[in-house]
XYZ file of C-alpha atoms in Angstrom:
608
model
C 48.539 42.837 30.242
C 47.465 45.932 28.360
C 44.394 47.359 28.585
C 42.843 50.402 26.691
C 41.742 53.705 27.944
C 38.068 53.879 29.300
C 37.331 56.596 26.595
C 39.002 54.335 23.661
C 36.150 51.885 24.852
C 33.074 50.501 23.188
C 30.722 48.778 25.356
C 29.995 45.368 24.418
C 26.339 44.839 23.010
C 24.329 41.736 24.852
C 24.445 40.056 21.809
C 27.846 41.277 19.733
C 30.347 38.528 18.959
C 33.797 39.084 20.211
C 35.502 38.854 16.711
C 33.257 41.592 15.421
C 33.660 43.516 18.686
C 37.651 43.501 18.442
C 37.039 44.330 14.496
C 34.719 47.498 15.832
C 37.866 48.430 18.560
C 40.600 48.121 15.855
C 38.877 50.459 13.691
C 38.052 52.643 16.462
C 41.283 53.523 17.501
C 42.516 53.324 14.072
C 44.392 49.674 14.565
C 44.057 46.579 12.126
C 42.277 44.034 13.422
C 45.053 41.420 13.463
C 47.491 43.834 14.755
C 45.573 45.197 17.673
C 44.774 41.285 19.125
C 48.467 40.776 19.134
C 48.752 43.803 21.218
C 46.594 41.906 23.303
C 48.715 39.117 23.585
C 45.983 37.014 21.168
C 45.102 36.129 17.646
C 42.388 37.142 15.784
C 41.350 32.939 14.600
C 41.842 32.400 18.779
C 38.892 34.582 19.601
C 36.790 34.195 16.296
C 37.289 30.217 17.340
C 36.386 31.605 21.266
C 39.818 30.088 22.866
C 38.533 31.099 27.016
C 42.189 32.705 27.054
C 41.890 34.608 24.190
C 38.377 35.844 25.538
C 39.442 36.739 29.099
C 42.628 38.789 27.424
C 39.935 40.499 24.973
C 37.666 41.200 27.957
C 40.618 42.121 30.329
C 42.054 44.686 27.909
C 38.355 46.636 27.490
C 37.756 46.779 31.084
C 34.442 44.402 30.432
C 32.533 42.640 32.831
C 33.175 39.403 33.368
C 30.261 37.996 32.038
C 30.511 39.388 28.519
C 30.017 37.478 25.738
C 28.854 34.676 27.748
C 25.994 34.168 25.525
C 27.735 35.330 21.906
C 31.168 33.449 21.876
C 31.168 30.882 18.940
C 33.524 27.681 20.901
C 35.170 25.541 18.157
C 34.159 22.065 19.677
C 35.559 20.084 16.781
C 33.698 20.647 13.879
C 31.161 22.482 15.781
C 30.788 24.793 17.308
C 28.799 26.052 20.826
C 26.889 29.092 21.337
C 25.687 29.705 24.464
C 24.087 27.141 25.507
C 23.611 25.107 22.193
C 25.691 23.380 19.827
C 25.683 24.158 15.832
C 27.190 21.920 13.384
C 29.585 23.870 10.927
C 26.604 24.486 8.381
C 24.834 26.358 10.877
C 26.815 29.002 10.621
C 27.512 31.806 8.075
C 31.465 32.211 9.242
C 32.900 33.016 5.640
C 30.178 35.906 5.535
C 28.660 39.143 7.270
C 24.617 39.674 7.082
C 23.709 42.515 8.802
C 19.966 44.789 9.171
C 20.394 48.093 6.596
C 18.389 49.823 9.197
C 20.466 49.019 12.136
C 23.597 50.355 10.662
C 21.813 53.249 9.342
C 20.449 53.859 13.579
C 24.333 53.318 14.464
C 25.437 55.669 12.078
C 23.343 58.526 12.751
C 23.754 58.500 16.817
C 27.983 58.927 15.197
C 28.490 55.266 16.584
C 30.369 52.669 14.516
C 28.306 49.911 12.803
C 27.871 47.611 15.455
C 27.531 43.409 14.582
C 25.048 41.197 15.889
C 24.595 37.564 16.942
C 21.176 36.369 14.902
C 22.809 37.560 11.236
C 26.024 34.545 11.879
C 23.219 31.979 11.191
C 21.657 30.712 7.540
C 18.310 30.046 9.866
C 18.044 34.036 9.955
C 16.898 36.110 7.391
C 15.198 39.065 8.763
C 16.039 41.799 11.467
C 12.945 41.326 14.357
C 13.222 44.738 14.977
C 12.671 46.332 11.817
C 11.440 43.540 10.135
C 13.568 44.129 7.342
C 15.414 41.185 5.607
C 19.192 41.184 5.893
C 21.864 41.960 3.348
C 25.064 40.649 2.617
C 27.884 43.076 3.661
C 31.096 41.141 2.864
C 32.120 39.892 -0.891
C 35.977 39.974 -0.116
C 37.545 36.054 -0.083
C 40.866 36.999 1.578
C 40.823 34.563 4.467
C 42.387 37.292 6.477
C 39.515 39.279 6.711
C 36.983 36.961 7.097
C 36.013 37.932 10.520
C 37.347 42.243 10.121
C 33.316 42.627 10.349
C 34.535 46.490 10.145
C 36.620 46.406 7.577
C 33.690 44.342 5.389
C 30.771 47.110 6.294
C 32.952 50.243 5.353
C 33.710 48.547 1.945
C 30.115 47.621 1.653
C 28.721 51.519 2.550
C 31.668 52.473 0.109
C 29.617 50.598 -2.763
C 26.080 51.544 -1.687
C 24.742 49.117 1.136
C 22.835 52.001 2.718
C 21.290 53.444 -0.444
C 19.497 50.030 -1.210
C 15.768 50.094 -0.606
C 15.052 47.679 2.511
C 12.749 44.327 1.479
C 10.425 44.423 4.570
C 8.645 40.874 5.837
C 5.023 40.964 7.140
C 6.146 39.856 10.623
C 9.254 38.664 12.707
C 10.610 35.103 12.404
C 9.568 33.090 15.517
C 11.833 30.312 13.880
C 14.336 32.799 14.721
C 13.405 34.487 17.878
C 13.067 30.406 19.480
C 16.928 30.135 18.310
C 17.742 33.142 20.232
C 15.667 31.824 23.491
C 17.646 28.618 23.231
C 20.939 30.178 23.047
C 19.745 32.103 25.879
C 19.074 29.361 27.955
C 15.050 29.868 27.948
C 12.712 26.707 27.379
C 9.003 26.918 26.714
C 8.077 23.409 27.861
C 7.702 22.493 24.519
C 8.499 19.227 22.797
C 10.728 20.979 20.668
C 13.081 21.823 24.066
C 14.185 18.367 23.872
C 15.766 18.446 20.413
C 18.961 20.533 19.368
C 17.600 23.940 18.225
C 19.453 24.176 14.804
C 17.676 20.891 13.916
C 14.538 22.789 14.833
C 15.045 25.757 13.264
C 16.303 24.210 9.682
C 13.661 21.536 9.629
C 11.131 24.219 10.207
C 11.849 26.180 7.270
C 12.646 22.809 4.669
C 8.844 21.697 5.619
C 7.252 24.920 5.201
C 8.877 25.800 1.675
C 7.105 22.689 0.743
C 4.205 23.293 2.326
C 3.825 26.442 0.757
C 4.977 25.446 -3.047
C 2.862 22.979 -4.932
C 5.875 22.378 -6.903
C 8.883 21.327 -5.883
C 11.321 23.879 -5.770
C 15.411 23.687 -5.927
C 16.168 25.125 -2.967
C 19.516 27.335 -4.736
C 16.711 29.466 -6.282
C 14.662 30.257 -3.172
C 14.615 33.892 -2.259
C 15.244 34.839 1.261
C 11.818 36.142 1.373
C 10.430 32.702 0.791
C 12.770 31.017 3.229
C 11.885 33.773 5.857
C 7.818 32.833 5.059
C 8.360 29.391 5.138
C 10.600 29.356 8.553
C 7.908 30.877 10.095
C 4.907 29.063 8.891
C 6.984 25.233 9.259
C 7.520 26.647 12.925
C 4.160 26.654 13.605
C 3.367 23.799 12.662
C 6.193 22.412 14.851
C 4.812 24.083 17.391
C 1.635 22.174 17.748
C 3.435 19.301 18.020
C 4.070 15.423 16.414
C 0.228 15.262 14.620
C 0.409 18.855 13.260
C 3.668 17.639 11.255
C 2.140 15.075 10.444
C -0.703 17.224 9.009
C 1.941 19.007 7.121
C 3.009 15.924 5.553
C -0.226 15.469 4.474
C -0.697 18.683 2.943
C 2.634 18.140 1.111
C 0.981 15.248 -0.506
C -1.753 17.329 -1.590
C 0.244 19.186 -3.206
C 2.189 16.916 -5.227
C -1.084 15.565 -6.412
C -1.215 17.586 -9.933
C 2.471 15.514 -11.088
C 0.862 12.632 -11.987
C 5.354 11.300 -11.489
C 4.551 11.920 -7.890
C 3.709 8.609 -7.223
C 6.209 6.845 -4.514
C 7.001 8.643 -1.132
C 10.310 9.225 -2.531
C 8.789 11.731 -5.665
C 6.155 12.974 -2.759
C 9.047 13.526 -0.340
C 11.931 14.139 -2.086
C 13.845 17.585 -0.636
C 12.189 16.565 2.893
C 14.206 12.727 2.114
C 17.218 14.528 0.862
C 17.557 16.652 3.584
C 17.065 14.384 6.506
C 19.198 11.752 5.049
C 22.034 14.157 4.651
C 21.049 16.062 7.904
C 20.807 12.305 10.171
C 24.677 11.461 8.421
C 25.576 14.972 9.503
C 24.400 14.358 12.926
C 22.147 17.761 13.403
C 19.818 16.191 15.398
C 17.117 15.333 13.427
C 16.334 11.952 14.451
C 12.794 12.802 15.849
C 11.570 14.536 12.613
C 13.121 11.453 10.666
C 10.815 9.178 12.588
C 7.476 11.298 12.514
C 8.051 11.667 8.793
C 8.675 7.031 8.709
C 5.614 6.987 10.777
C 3.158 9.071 8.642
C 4.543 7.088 5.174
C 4.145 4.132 6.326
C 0.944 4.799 7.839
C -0.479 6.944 4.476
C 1.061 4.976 2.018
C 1.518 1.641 0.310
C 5.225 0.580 1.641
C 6.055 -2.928 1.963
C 7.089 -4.335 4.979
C 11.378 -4.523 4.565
C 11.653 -1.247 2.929
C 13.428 1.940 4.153
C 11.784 4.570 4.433
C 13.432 7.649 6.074
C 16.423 5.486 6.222
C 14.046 3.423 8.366
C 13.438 0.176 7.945
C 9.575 -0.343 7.811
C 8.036 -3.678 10.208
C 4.766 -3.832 9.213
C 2.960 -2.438 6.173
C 0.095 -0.606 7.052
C -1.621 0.330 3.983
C -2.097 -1.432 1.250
C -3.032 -0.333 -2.519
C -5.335 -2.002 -5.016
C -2.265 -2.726 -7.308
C 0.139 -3.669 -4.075
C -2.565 -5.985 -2.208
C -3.658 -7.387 -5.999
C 0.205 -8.167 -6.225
C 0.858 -9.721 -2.833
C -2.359 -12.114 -2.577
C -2.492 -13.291 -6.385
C -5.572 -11.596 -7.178
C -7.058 -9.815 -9.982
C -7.017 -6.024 -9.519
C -10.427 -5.463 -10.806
C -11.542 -8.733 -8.765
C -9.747 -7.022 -5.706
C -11.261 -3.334 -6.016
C -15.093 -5.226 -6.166
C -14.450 -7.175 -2.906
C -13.239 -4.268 -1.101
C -16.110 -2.094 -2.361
C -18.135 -5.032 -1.106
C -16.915 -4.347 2.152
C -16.618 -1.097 2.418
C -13.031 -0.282 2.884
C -13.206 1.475 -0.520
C -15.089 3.790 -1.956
C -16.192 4.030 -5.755
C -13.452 4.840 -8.220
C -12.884 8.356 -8.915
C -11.877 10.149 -12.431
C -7.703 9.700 -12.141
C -7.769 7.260 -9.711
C -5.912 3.813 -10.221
C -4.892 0.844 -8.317
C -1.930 2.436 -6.830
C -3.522 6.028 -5.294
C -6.601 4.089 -3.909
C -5.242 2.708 -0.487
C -6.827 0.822 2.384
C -6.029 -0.472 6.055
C -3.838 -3.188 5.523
C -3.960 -4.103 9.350
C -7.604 -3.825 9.702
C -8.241 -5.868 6.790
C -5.425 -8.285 7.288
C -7.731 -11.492 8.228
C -9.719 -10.796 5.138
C -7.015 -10.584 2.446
C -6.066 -14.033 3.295
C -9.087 -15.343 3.109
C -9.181 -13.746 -0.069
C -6.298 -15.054 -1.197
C -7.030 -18.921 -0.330
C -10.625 -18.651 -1.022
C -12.569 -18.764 -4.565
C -15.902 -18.021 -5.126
C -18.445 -20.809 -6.573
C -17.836 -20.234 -10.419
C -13.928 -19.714 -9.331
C -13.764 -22.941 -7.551
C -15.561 -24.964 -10.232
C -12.984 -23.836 -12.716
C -10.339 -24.652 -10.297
C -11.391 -27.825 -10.622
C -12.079 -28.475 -13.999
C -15.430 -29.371 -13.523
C -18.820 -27.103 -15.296
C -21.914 -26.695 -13.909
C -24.416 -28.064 -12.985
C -22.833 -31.402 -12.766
C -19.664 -30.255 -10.657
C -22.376 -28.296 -8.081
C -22.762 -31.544 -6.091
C -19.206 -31.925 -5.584
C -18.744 -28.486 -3.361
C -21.355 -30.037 -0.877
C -19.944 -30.036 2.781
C -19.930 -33.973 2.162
C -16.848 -33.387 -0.175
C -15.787 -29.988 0.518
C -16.023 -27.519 3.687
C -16.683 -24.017 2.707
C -16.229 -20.939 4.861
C -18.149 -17.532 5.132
C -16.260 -14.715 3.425
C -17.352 -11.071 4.834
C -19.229 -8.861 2.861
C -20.889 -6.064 3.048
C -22.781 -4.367 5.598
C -22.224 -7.564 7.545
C -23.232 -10.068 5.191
C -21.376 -12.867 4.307
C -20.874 -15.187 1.038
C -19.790 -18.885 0.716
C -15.699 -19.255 -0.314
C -13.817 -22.610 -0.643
C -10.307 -22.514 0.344
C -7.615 -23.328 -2.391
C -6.436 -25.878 0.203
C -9.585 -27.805 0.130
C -10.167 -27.581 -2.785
C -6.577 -29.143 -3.652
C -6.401 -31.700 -0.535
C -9.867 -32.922 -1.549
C -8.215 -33.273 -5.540
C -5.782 -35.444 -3.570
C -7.676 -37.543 -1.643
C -8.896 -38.728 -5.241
C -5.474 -39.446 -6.548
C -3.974 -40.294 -3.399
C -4.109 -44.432 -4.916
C -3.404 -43.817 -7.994
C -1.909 -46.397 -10.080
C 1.806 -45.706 -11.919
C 1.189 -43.592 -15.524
C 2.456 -46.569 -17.871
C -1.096 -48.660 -15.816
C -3.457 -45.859 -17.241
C -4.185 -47.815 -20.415
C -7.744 -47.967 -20.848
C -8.645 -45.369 -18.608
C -10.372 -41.960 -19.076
C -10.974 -38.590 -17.359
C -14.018 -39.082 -14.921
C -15.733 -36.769 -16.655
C -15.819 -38.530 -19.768
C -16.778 -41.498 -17.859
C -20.074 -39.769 -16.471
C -21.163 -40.435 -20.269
C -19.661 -43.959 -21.432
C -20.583 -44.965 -18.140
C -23.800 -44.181 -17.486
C -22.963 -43.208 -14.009
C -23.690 -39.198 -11.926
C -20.276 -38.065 -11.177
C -21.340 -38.255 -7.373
C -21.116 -41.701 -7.648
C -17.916 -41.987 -9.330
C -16.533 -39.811 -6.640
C -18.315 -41.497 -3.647
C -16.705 -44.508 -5.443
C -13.435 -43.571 -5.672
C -13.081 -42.081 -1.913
C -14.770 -45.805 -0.888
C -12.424 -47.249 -2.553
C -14.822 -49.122 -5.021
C -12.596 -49.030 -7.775
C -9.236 -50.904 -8.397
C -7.824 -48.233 -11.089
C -7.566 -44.899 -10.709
C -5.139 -42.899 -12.833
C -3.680 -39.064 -12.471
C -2.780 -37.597 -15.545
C -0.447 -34.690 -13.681
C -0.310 -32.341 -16.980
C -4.105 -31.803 -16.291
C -5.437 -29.856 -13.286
C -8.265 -30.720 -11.066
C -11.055 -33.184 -12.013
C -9.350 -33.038 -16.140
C -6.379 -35.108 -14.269
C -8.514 -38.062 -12.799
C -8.478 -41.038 -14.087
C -10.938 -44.092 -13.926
C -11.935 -47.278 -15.960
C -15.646 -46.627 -17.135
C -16.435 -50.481 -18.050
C -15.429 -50.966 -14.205
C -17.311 -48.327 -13.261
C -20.649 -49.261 -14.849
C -19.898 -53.619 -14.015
C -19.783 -51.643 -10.413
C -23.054 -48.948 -10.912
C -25.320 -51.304 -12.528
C -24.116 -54.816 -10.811
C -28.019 -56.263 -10.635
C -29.537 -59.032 -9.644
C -30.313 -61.627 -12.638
C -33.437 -60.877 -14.570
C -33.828 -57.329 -13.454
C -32.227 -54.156 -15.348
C -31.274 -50.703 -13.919
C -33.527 -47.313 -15.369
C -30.788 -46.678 -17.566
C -29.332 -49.606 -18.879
C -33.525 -50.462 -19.677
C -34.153 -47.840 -21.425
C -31.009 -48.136 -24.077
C -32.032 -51.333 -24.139
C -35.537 -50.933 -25.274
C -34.585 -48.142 -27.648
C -36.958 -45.527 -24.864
C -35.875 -42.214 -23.666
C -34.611 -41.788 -20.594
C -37.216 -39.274 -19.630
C -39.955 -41.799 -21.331
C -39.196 -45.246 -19.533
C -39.064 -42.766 -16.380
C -42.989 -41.549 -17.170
C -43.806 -45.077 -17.519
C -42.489 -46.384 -14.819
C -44.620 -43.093 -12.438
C -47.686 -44.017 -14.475
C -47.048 -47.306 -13.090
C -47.384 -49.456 -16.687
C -43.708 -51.280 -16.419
C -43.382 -52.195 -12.539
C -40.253 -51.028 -10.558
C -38.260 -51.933 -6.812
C -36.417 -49.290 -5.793
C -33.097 -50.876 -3.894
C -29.172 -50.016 -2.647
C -26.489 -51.149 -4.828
C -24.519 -53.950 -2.647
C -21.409 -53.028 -3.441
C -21.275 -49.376 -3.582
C -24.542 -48.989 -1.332
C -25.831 -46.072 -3.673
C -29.715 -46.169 -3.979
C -31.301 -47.187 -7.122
C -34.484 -48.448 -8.719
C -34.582 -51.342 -11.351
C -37.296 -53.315 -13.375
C -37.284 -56.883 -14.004
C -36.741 -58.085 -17.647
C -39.671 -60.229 -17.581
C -42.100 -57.223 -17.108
C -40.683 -55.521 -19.549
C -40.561 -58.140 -22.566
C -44.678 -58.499 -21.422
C -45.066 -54.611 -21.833
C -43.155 -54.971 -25.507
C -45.262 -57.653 -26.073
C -48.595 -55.691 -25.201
C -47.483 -52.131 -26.560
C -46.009 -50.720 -29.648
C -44.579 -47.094 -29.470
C -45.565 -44.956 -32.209
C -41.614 -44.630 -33.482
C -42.162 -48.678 -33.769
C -45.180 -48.682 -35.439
C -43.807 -46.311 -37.957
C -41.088 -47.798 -38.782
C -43.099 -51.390 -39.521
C -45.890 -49.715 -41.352
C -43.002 -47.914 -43.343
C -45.323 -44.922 -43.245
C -45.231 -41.353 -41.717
C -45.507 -40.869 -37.971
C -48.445 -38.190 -39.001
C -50.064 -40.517 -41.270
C -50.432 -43.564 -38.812
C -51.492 -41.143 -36.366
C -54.183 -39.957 -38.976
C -55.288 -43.479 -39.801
C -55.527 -44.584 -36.430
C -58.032 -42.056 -35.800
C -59.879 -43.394 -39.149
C -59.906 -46.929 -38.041
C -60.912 -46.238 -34.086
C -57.564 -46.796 -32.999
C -57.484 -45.125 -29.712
C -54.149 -44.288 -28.089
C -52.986 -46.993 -24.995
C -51.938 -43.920 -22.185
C -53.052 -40.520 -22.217
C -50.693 -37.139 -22.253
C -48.881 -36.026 -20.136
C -48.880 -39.178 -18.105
C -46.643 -40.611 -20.251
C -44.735 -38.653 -22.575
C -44.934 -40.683 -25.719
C -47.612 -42.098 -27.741
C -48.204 -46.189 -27.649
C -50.901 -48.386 -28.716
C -52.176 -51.661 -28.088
C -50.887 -54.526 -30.460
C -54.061 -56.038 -31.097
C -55.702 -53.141 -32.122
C -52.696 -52.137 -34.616
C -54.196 -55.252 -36.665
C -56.731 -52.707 -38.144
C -54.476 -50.758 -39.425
C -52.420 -53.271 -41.408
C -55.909 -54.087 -43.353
C-alpha cells in the first residue's frame, strides 16, 4: 500500500472529517482530490460515505494513528448516516455544502497552514464558530457533483472571490444547542432527560420552539436569518434543559404570543410550524416522539379538544378542557345560560373585553359531574315551561309528591333545586301511560282548559288521573308536556263534585246563587250559611259543602245589594242612600263579609 512521506503529512485535527482531510492532502502535495484517493487504492464517495476500508487505506497511507477519525467519520447507514456515536437522518447534514468560521481560516492562514475543515460546520443545527463566536459562512457555490466534498478546492475559490475580506457577524454567546451535539457525538452524557433521545431531534426541536418563542408572529422559516436561528437554538435549549414542564411553559408562552391574531384560534393556527414540523419530523423518523407527546399533552390539557381528535398526530382520550361555546354545544345549553352557572360556581371568572365563548376555558374533568347535571336538569321557570304549565297553578305539580328534585351546586357551596329532564318526562308519562287511541279523544280537552270548565285545581285532576279516577284520558302527541293531556271535564266535575243529595260543593253554590267565590267563602267564615267539611268518596280529596236547604233559608232571609238593585230598578248608590234615609241598617258588617246584604223584611220600607 502506499503511504506518503512524513514531511508531505498533515496531522489530522480531533475533529476534521476524512473527506476534507484527503481534500487538504491533495492540495498539499499538489494532487486532485479524486486522483490522489485512487493512489490510495480508494474513492473519494468511499471515504466521504466512511467505507472502514477506505478509512484504514486513508489512515494507513498518512502514517495516522489508529484511532483517527473515530469520532468525525460520517458512516452511510442507509439513508443515514452515523457520527460517532449518534445517528443523523440525511437532513441533518449539510453534505452538498461547506460552512466554515472566517476567523479560523484567517488563524490557519497566517501560521502558513492550509485552511483546515471542521466537524460542527457539516450540520444545519450549527451556525456559529464557539470559539470566536462568529457565525459561519458559506464557502462552496460550485454544483459539480464532483467536487462536492474537494473542501480545498471550494475555500480557495471562495478566498479567490473575497470570503476573508467580509466583515464577521459576531453572536452574543456560543450555541449550547451546539456544543450538547458535539458532547453526544463524543460519547459524553449529562444525566439529562434529553440523553435518552437522539441528539439531532434535540438539537432541531430546540431551535423550531425557540424561533417561536421569540417571534410573536409566525415566521416562514426560508426567511429566518442565521442570527435568529443561532438565538433561538440557544434559548429553545434551555428550555429543554429544564425539562418536560419548562416545554410545556414554552408552549404556553407560544400561545401568548399568538394572542394579538384574533385567526389564532384552534391549536392548529396556535401551533402551526411546531405541528408542521413534528408531523413531518415523526414520518421522517428523527426521533421526536417525546416532544410530539409533551406538545399532545399540554393541548389537550390547555385547550378545548374533543375527545377523538388528533392532536400531534395523537389521538386525544379524554377532553380535558372545555370552552363556553364547546361545553354549550355538547350539553344542549344556552351559552349565556352556561357562562352564568359556571360563574355561579366559580370555575369562571367575569368576562373580559375580547373574550368569547371559545377563549374562556374550564376543567372539563373537574366539572364533569356538574355538566350533566346541567344538562338533564332545569331550573323552576325552565321546568314549568318544559311542561307547558304557568305559574302559579303548575307550582304544585313540582312537589316531591309528583316530582323528585335534586340539589344543583352553586356557589361558594350553596346549592339550588333542579328537576331532571327525565322526571320531568317519565312523570309526563305516567299521565299518558292509559291513554285512550286518538280517533276516542272526541269530547276531550287539554287539562288545563279543564281546570276552568271544570271547576276543579289541577292537583286534583292530576291526583285523579295517576289514581286512575278517570276512564278517558287522551295524548295529543303534537303538543308537549301538560298542552298534550287530555281529559273529559264533565267527567271530571260528575267525579270532583259527586255530593250527597241536598248538599252542594263551595263552588258549584256559589254559581248557583249568582255569589262570588270569594263572597259565599266570607259567609260561610262568618258562619251565616252553615258548612261540613268532608273527603270526596271516590277520589278521597277533602272538601267542604253546604246543604241546599240552608241556603234557600239564607235567600229567603237576605237580599244582596246587586239583588236589591236590580228589583228596585234603581242605582246601587241610590238604594244605598235611601236605605240610610229610611233606617235601613245593613244585615253583616265589613270586612266580615265582603258584600253588602240586608234583611228582607226591612227592604219593605224602601219599596214605600
Amino acid at each position: 500500500m502506499m503511504t506518503f512521506h512524513p514531511t508531505l503529512v498533515l496531522a489530522a485535527l480531533p475533529d476534521e472529517p476524512p473527506a476534507s482531510y484527503l481534500s487538504t492532502m491533495a492540495m498539499r502535495i499538489g494532487r486532485s482530490q479524486q486522483g490522489l484517493a485512487k493512489e490510495i487504492g480508494t474513492t473519494v464517495k468511499n471515504i466521504s460515505d466512511g467505507v472502514p476500508d477506505a478509512i484504514v487505506r486513508l489512515r494507513e497511507a498518512c502514517d495516522l494513528p489508529e484511532d483517527t477519525f473515530a469520532g468525525s467519520t460520517f458512516v452511510k447507514a442507509g439513508l443515514d448516516c452515523r457520527v460517532g456515536f449518534e445517528v443523523f437522518p440525511p437532513h441533518a447534514l449539510r453534505r452538498s455544502a461547506h460552512f466554515v468560521c472566517p476567523l479560523c481560516l484567517n488563524e490557519d492562514i497566517a501560521m502558513g497552514n492550509v485552511p483546515r475543515a471542521q466537524l460542527l460546520p457539516n450540520f444545519t443545527v450549527a451556525h456559529a464558530c464557539p470559539f470566536h463566536r462568529v457565525l459561519y459562512v458559506r464557502a462552496s457555490f460550485n454544483t459539480n457533483p464532483r467536487q462536492h466534498f474537494d473542501f480545498a478546492w471550494h475555500i480557495q475559490q471562495s478566498i479567490g472571490t473575497g470570503l476573508l475580506e467580509r466583515q464577521p457577524n459576531y453572536v452574543e454567546t456560543p450555541s449550547a444547542n451546539a456544543e450538547y451535539l458535539a458532547a453526544r457525538i463524543r460519547g459524553e452524557t449529562s444525566d439529562n432527560w434529553l440523553d435518552t433521545m437522539p441528539v439531532f431531534a434535540v438539537a432541531r426541536f430546540a431551535e423550531v420552539i425557540g424561533l417561536e418563542m421569540l417571534f410573536r408572529e409566525v415566521r416562514e422559516w426560508r426567511t429566518v436569518t442565521a442570527a435568529e436561528w443561532h438565538k433561538a437554538g440557544q434559548l429553545g435549549f434551555e428550555t429543554l434543559w429544564q425539562g418536560r414542564d419548562a416545554v410545556k411553559r414554552a408552549f404556553s408562552i407560544i400561545r401568548e404570543n399568538r394572542k394579538e391574531d384574533f385567526r389564532a384560534h384552534t391549536w392548529q393556527e396556535v401551533y402551526g410550524n411546531l405541528h408542521e414540523f413534528l408531523a413531518r419530523g415523526n414520518r421522517k423518523n428523527v426521533g421526536l416522539g417525546e416532544f410530539q407527546r409533551i406538545a399532545h399533552e399540554h393541548v389537550v390539557e390547555t385547550m378545548p379538544i374533543e375527545a377523538g381528535t388528533k392532536v400531534f398526530s395523537i389521538k386525544v382520550a379524554e377532553r380535558k378542557i372545555h370552552s363556553i361555546g364547546s361545553a354549550s354545544s355538547a350539553y344542549g345549553i344556552n351559552p349565556a345560560t352556561m357562562r352564568t352557572r359556571l360563574m355561579r360556581l366559580g370555575a369562571i371568572s367575569n368576562q373580559l373585553p375580547g373574550q368569547g365563548d371559545q377563549s374562556t376555558v374550564f376543567d372539563a374533568v373537574a366539572l364533569a359531574e356538574q355538566l350533566k347535571l346541567m344538562q338533564s336538569s332545569m331550573s323552576r321557570t325552565d321546568a314549568l315551561e318544559y311542561l307547558n304549565l304557568i305559574r302559579p297553578v303548575g307550582e304544585a305539580i313540582l312537589a316531591p309528591e309528583f316530582i323528585p328534585h335534586v340539589h344543583v351546586p352553586g356557589a361558594k357551596g350553596h346549592r339550588s333545586k333542579g328537576y331532571l329532564k327525565v322526571d320531568l318526562d317519565e312523570f309526563v308519562g305516567k299521565l299518558v301511560a292509559g291513554a285512550v287511541k286518538p280517533q276516542q279523544n272526541k269530547g276531550l280537552v287539554p287539562v288545563r282548559e279543564a281546570v276552568i270548565s271544570a271547576r276543579t285545581p289541577l292537583i286534583d285532576i292530576v291526583r285523579m288521573i295517576l289514581g286512575g279516577k278517570l276512564d278517558r284520558v287522551g295524548h295529543n302527541k303534537s303538543e308537549t308536556g301538560f298542552a298534550g293531556i287530555l281529559v273529559d271535564p264533565d267527567e271530571v266535575m260528575a267525579i270532583t263534585h259527586a255530593l250527597p243529595p241536598g248538599r252542594l260543593s263551595i263552588p258549584v253554590a256559589a254559581a248557583t246563587f249568582s255569589y262570588s267565590y270569594p263572597l259565599f267563602l266570607s259567609l260561610i267564615s262568618a258562619g251565616v250559611i252553615p258548612s261540613e267539611d268532608g273527603r270526596n268518596s271516590v277520589t278521597g280529596l277533602p272538601r267542604r259543602t253546604v246543604a241546599v236547604e240552608d241556603l234557600k233559608a239564607f235567600s229567603a232571609k237576605y237580599i244582596s245589594m246587586s239583588s236589591l238593585s236590580a228589583k228596585l230598578k234603581m242605582d246601587p248608590r241610590l238604594v244605598k242612600s235611601a236605605a240610610l234615609k229610611a233606617g235601613v241598617k245593613p244585615a253583616f258588617q265589613k270586612p266580615l263579609v265582603k258584600g253588602m246584604f240586608y234583611l228582607r223584611r226591612d227592604t219593605q220600607r224602601l219599596r214605600r
